[in-house]
Each structure stands twice: as structure tokens, then as C-alpha cells.
Short mmCIF file of C-alpha atoms in Angstrom, two decimals:
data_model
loop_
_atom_site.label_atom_id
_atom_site.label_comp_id
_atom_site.label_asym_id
_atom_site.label_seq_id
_atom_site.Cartn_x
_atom_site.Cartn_y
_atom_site.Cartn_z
CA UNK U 17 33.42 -23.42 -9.46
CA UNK U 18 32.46 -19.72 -9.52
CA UNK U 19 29.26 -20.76 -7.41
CA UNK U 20 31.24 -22.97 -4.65
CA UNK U 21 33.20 -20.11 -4.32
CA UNK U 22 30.75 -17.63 -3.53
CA UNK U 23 29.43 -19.82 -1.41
CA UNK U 24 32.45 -20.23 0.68
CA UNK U 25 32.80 -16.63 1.26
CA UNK U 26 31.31 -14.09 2.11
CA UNK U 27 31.22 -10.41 2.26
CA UNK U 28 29.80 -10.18 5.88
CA UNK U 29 31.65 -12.66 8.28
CA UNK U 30 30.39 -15.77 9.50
CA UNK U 31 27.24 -17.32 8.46
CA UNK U 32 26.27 -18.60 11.88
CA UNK U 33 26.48 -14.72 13.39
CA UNK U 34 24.54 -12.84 10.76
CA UNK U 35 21.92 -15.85 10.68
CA UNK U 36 21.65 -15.36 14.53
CA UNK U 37 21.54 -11.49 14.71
CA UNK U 38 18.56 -11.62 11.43
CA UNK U 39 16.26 -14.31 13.22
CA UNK U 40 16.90 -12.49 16.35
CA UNK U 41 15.87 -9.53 14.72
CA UNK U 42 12.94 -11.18 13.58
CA UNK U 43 12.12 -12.43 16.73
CA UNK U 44 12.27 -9.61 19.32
CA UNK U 45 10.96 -6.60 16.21
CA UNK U 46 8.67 -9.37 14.20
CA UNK U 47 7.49 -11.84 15.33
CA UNK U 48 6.88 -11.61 19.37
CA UNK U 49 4.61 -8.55 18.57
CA UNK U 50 2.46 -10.39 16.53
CA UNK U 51 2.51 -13.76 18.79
CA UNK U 52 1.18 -11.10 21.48
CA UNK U 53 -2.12 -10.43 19.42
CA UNK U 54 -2.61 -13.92 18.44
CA UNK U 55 -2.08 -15.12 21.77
CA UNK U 56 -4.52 -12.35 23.33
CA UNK U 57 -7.11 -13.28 20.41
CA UNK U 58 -6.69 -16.57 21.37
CA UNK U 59 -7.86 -15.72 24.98
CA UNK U 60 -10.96 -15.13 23.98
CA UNK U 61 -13.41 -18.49 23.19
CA UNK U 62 -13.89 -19.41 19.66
CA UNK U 63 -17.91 -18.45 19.50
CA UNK U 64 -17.05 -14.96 21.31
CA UNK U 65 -14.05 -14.21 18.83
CA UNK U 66 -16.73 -14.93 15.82
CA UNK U 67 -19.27 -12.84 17.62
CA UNK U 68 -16.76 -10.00 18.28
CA UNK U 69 -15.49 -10.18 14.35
CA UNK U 70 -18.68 -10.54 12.90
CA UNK U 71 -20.46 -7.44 14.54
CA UNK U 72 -22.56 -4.90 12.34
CA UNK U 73 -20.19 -2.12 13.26
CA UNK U 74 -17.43 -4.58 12.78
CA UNK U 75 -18.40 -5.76 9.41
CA UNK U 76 -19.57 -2.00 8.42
CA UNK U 77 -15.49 -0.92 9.06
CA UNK U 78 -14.51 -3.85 7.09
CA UNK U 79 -16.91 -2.52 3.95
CA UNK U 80 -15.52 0.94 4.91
CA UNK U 81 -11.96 0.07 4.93
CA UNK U 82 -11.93 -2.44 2.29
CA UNK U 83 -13.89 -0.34 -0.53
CA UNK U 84 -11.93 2.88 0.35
CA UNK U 85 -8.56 0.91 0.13
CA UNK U 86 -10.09 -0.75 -3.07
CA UNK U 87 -10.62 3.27 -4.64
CA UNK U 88 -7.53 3.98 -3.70
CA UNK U 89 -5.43 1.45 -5.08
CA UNK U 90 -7.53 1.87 -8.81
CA UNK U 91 -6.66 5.64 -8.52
CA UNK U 92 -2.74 4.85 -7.57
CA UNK U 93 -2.73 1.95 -10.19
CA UNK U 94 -3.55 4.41 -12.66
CA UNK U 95 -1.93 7.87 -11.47
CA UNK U 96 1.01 6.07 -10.28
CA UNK U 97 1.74 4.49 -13.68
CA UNK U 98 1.35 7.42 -15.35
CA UNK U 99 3.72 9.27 -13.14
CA UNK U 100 6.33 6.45 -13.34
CA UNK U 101 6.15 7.15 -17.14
CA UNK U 102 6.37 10.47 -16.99
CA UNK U 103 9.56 10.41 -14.80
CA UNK U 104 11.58 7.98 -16.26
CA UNK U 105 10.60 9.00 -20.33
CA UNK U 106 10.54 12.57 -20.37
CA UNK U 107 12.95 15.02 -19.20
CA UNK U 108 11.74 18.84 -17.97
CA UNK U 109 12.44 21.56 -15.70
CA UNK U 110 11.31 20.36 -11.93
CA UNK U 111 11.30 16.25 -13.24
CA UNK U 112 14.12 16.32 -10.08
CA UNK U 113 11.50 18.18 -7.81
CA UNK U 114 8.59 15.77 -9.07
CA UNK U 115 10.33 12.74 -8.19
CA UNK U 116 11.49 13.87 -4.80
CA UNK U 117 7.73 14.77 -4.37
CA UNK U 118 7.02 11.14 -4.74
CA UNK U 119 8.36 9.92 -1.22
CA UNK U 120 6.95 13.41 0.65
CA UNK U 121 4.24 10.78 1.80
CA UNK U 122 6.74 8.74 3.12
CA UNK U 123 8.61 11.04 5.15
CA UNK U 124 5.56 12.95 6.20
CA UNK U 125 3.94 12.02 9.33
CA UNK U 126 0.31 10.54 8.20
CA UNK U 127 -1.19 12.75 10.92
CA UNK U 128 0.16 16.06 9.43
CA UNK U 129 -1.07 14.73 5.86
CA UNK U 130 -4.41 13.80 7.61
CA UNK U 131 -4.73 17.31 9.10
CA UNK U 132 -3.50 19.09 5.81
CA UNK U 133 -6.11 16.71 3.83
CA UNK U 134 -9.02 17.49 6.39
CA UNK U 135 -8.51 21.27 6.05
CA UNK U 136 -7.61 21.22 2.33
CA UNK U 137 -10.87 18.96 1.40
CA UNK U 138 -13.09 20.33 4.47
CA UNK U 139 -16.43 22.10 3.27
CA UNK U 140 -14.66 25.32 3.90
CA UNK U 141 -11.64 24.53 2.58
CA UNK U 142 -9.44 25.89 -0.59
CA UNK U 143 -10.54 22.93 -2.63
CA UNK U 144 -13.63 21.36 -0.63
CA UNK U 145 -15.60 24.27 -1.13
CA UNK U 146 -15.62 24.75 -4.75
CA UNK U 147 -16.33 20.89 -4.84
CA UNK U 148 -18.88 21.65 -2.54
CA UNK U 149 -20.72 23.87 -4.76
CA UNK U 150 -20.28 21.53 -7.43
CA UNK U 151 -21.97 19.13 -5.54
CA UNK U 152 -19.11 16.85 -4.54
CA UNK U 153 -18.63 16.61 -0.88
CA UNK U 154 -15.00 15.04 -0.27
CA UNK U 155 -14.20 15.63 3.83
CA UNK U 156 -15.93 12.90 6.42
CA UNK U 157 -16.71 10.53 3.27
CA UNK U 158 -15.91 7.28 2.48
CA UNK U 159 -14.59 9.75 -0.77
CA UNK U 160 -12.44 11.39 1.83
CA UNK U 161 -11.02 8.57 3.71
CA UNK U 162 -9.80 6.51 0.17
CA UNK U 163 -8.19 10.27 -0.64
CA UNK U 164 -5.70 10.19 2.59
CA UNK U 165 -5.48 6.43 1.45
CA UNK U 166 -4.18 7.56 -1.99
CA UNK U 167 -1.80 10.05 -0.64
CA UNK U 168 -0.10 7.86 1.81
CA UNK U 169 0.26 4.73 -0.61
CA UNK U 170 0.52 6.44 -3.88
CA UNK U 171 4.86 5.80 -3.52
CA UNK U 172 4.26 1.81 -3.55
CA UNK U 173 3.31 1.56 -7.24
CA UNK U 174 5.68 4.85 -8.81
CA UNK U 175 8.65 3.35 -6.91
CA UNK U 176 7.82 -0.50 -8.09
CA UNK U 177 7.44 0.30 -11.32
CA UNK U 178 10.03 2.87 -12.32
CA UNK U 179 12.80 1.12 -11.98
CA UNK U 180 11.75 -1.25 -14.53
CA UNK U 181 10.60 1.28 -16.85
CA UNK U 182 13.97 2.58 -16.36
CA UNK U 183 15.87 -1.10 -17.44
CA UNK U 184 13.36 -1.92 -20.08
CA UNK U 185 14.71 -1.45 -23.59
CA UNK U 186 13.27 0.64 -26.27
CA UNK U 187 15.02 -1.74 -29.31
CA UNK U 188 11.68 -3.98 -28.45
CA UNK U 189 9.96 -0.77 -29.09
CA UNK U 190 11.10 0.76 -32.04
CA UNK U 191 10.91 -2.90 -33.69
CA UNK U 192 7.10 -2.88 -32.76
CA UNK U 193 7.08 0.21 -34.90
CA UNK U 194 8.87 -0.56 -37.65
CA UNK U 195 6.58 -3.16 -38.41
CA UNK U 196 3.61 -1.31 -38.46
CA UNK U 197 2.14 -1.90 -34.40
CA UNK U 198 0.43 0.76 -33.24
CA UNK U 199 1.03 3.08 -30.12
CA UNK U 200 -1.73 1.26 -27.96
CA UNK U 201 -0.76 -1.97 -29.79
CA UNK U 202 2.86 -1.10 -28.20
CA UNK U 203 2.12 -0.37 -25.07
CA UNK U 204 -0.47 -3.34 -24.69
CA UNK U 205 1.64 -5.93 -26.06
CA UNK U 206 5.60 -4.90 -25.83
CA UNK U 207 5.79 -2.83 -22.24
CA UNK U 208 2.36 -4.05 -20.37
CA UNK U 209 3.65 -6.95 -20.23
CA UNK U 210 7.37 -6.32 -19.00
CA UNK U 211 6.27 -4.19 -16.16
CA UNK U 212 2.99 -6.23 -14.93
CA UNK U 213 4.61 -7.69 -12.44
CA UNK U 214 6.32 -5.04 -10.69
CA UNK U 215 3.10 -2.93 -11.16
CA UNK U 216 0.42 -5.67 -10.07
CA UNK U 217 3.27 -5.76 -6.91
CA UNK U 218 3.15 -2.36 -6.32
CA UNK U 219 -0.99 -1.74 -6.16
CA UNK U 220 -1.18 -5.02 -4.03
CA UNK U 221 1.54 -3.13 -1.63
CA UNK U 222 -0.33 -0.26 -1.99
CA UNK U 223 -3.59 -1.64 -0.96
CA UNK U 224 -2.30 -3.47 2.26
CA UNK U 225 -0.57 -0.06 3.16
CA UNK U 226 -4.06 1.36 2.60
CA UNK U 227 -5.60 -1.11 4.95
CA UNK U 228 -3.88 -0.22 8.19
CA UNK U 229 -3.77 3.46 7.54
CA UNK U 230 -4.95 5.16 11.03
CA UNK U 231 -3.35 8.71 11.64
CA UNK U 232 -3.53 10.13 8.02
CA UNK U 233 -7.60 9.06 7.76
CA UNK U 234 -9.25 9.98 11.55
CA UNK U 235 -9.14 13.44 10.74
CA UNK U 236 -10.79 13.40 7.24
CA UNK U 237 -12.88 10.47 7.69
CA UNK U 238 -15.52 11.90 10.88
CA UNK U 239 -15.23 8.45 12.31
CA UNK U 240 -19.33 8.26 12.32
CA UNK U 241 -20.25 4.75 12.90
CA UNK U 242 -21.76 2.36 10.18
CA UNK U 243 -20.86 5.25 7.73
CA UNK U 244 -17.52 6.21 8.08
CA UNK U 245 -15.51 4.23 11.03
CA UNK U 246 -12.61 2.44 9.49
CA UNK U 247 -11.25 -0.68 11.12
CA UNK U 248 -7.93 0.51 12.77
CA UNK U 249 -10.10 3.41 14.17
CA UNK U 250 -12.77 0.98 16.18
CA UNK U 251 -8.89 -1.73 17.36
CA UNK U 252 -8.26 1.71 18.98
CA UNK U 253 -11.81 2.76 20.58
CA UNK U 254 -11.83 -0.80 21.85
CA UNK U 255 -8.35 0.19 23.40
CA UNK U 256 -9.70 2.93 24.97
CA UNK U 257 -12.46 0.71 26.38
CA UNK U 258 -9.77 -1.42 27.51
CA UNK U 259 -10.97 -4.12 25.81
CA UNK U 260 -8.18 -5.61 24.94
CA UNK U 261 -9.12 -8.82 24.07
CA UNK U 262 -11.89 -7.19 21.26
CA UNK U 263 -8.93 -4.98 20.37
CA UNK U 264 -7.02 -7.95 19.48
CA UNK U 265 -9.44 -9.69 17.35
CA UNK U 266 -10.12 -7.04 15.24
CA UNK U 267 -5.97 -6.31 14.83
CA UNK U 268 -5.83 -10.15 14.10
CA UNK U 269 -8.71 -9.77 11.06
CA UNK U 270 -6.21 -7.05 9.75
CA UNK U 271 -3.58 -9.02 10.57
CA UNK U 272 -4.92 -11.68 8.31
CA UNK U 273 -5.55 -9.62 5.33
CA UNK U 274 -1.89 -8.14 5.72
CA UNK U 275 -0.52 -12.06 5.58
CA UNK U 276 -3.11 -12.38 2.17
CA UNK U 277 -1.22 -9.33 0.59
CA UNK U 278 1.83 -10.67 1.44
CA UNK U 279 1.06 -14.20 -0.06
CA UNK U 280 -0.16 -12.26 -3.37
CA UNK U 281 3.49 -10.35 -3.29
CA UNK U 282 5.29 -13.13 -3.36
CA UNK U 283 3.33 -15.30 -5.71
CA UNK U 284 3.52 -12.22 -7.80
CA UNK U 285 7.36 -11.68 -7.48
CA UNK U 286 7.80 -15.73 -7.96
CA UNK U 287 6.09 -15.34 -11.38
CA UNK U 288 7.81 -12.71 -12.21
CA UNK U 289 11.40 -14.49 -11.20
CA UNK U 290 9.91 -17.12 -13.50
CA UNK U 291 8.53 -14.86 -16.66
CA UNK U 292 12.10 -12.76 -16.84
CA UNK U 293 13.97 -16.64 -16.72
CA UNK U 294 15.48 -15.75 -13.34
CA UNK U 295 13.67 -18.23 -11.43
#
């Protein structure tokens, strides 16, 4: 009874309205944007698409982008988890601070970040010249470029996964260690587990944020062909060239790895419906 109820009303009135303004949304903000690529991919013949693609420089932002992204999302796996932990377990003087810090990259215009990376990380800079001297070269790397990746993205895995550190109970915990489990043994076994989902959710979110970052990587990256050209970087020189059909095909091969990501979020939030018995 208590579900035919809340079926037959409804906070927000009338189904048929809010169902049209959504897909509307969807339409005109969604979906017509990326019909436009597809359709001016599509202008292009199958053999010159494949050819356009498949390129060296093509395939050498691909390795580029992809690796970098790939560094970036191990680092933010890692760092991110830990800094969930921290914030939701411990309590200390600037924890408030900390966790505002946490969505600076959000709010910050990846352009400023770029710049303030690039001149941070350059060989002259406050940090890239001790690393310099140590060897370590950081500005107009591949090293660079998965750096700006890290800072933009880092938010997707701390803000995933703290929220379920913050609901997950200690009594499972503290019964581990009354019978004897170990620390590691704890954390391998009782919490790993519990939070997988929302952190394997947040570094896949992570990475595809990583993949078609533009304005906070150009200006640490050098953009040096076959070395250090990332994918979004050569959609836009092909814009410039007004080649817009080029332009296109290389958006769409993002394009498709965004719609992979996707698919791998919500196979990953389906299982964890399932796991948690909400499904």
C-alpha cells in the first residue's frame, strides 16, 4: 500500500511535465551536441575516418593521454583514499580548511591551475627547480601533464568515497579486533570491501575526467608532437585548421572512451546496489 501510494503522488507535480522538461533537457543540453559530432564524423567516409583516427600523431596523443590519465588515476586512487580517511576518522585543527581544499579544483578554472602548475613545476620554478637538480624534470613531461591531471580529478575519488567511510560502522570493526584480526587484516577484509565500490567509482570518474582535460594541461604539457600532444589539444589544432570534419573524429574517439567509463560506472554502481542488498 505504502508503495502505490508513493506512486500516486508526488512531490513535484505532474509526471507528464517534469518527464517533458528532463528529456527536453536532455535533448537541447545532451544529446543534440553530441548528435552534431557524430553526424559530422559521419560525413567523412569510413576508410578516411580510420585513416584520420589511426594517424601516428593521432595514436601518439592517445598513448599520451591515456598513460598520463592512467598515472593519474593510481596517484588519486591512492592519495585520495588516504585523504578520505583522514577527513572523516580524525579530527584536528584546519580538518574544516582541508576538506574545503578538496573541491578548490572544482571551482578553479583549469586554466588558472594549468598556469599556477606550469610556473610552480617549470625548471625555474619554486618546486621544479630543486627537482631539477635532483634530476627530476616535471614541466612539458608526460610527468607534468598526468600532474595537472591529478589536480583537476583528485575530488572524484575523496568525494565518492567519504561519504561511505562516513556511514560505515565501526561495531564490524572493533569485532574484527576482539577476535584477534589484525590492522591490515581489518582494513583488507572488514572496510576494503564496504567502500570498493564507491572507490573503484570514483578512480573510473576520475580517469574519464582526466581524459578530456584541455585548459589545466596546455600550459604544463609543451604540446610537442609525438612526445607530449594530448588528444583534446590536436581536436583543437584541427579546429584551428578548420578541419572540422578531423576535429570531429578525434572528439568522437574521446567520445567513445567517455561512453566506456560511463558503462564501467554503472556496472560498478549496479554491483554495488546488488552487494549492499539494495538492488
Amino acid at each position: 500500500m505504502a508503495t502505490a501510494l508513493s506512486r500516486s503522488r508526488g512531490v513535484l507535480p505532474g509526471f507528464g511535465l517534469t518527464l517533458g522538461i528532463t528529456l527536453f533537457y536532455t535533448a537541447i543540453i545532451i544529446a543534440l551536441p553530441i548528435f552534431a559530432l557524430v553526424l559530422k564524423s559521419a560525413s567523412l567516409g569510413p576508410a578516411e575516418f580510420w585513416a584520420i583516427v589511426t594517424s601516428r600523431r593521432a595514436v601518439a596523443t592517445y598513448q599520451v593521454t591515456l598513460g598520463a590519465a592512467a598515472g593519474a588515476t593510481v596517484f588519486n586512487a591512492v592519495f585520495g583514499l588516504l585523504l578520505a580517511w583522514v577527513l572523516v576518522r580524525y579530527r584536528f585543527p584546519g580538518r574544516r580548511v582541508l576538506d574545503a581544499l578538496v573541491d578548490l579544483p572544482f571551482a578553479l578554472p583549469t586554466a588558472v591551475a594549468g598556469i599556477a602548475l606550469a610556473n610552480l613545476l617549470a625548471p625555474t620554478g619554486w618546486l621544479g627547480a630543486p627537482l631539477k637538480d635532483l634530476g627530476i624534470k616535471v614541466a612539458y613531461t608526460p610527468l607534468g601533464i598526468a600532474v595537472a591531471m591529478a589536480f583537476t580529478s583528485i575530488p572524484f575519488v575523496v568525494r565518492t568515497v567519504q561519504p561511505v567511510l562516513e556511514d560505515l560502522s565501526r561495531e564490524a570493526e572493533e569485532a574484527a579486533h576482539s577476535l584477534g584480526a589484525a590492522d591490515r587484516a581489518i582494513f583488507l577484509r572488514v572496510i576494503m570491501p564496504a567502500i570498493l565500490p564507491a572507490f573503484l567509482a570514483g578512480a573510473a570518474l576520475a580517469f574519464a575526467r582526466s581524459l578530456g582535460e584541455f585548459g589545466g594541461v596546455i600550459f604544463i604539457a609543451g604540446n610537442r608532437p609525438f612526445q607530449t600532444e594530448i588528444t583534446a589539444l590536436l581536436t583543437f589544432i584541427r579546429l584551428e585548421e578548420f578541419d572540422y570534419p578531423a576535429a570531429a573524429a578525434i572528439a568522437t574517439m574521446i567520445l567513445v572512451c567517455a561512453f566506456v567509463m560511463l558503462l564501467l560506472i554503472n556496472i560498478l554502481q549496479f554491483w554495488a546496489a546488488r552487494h549492499s542488498g539494495r538492488g
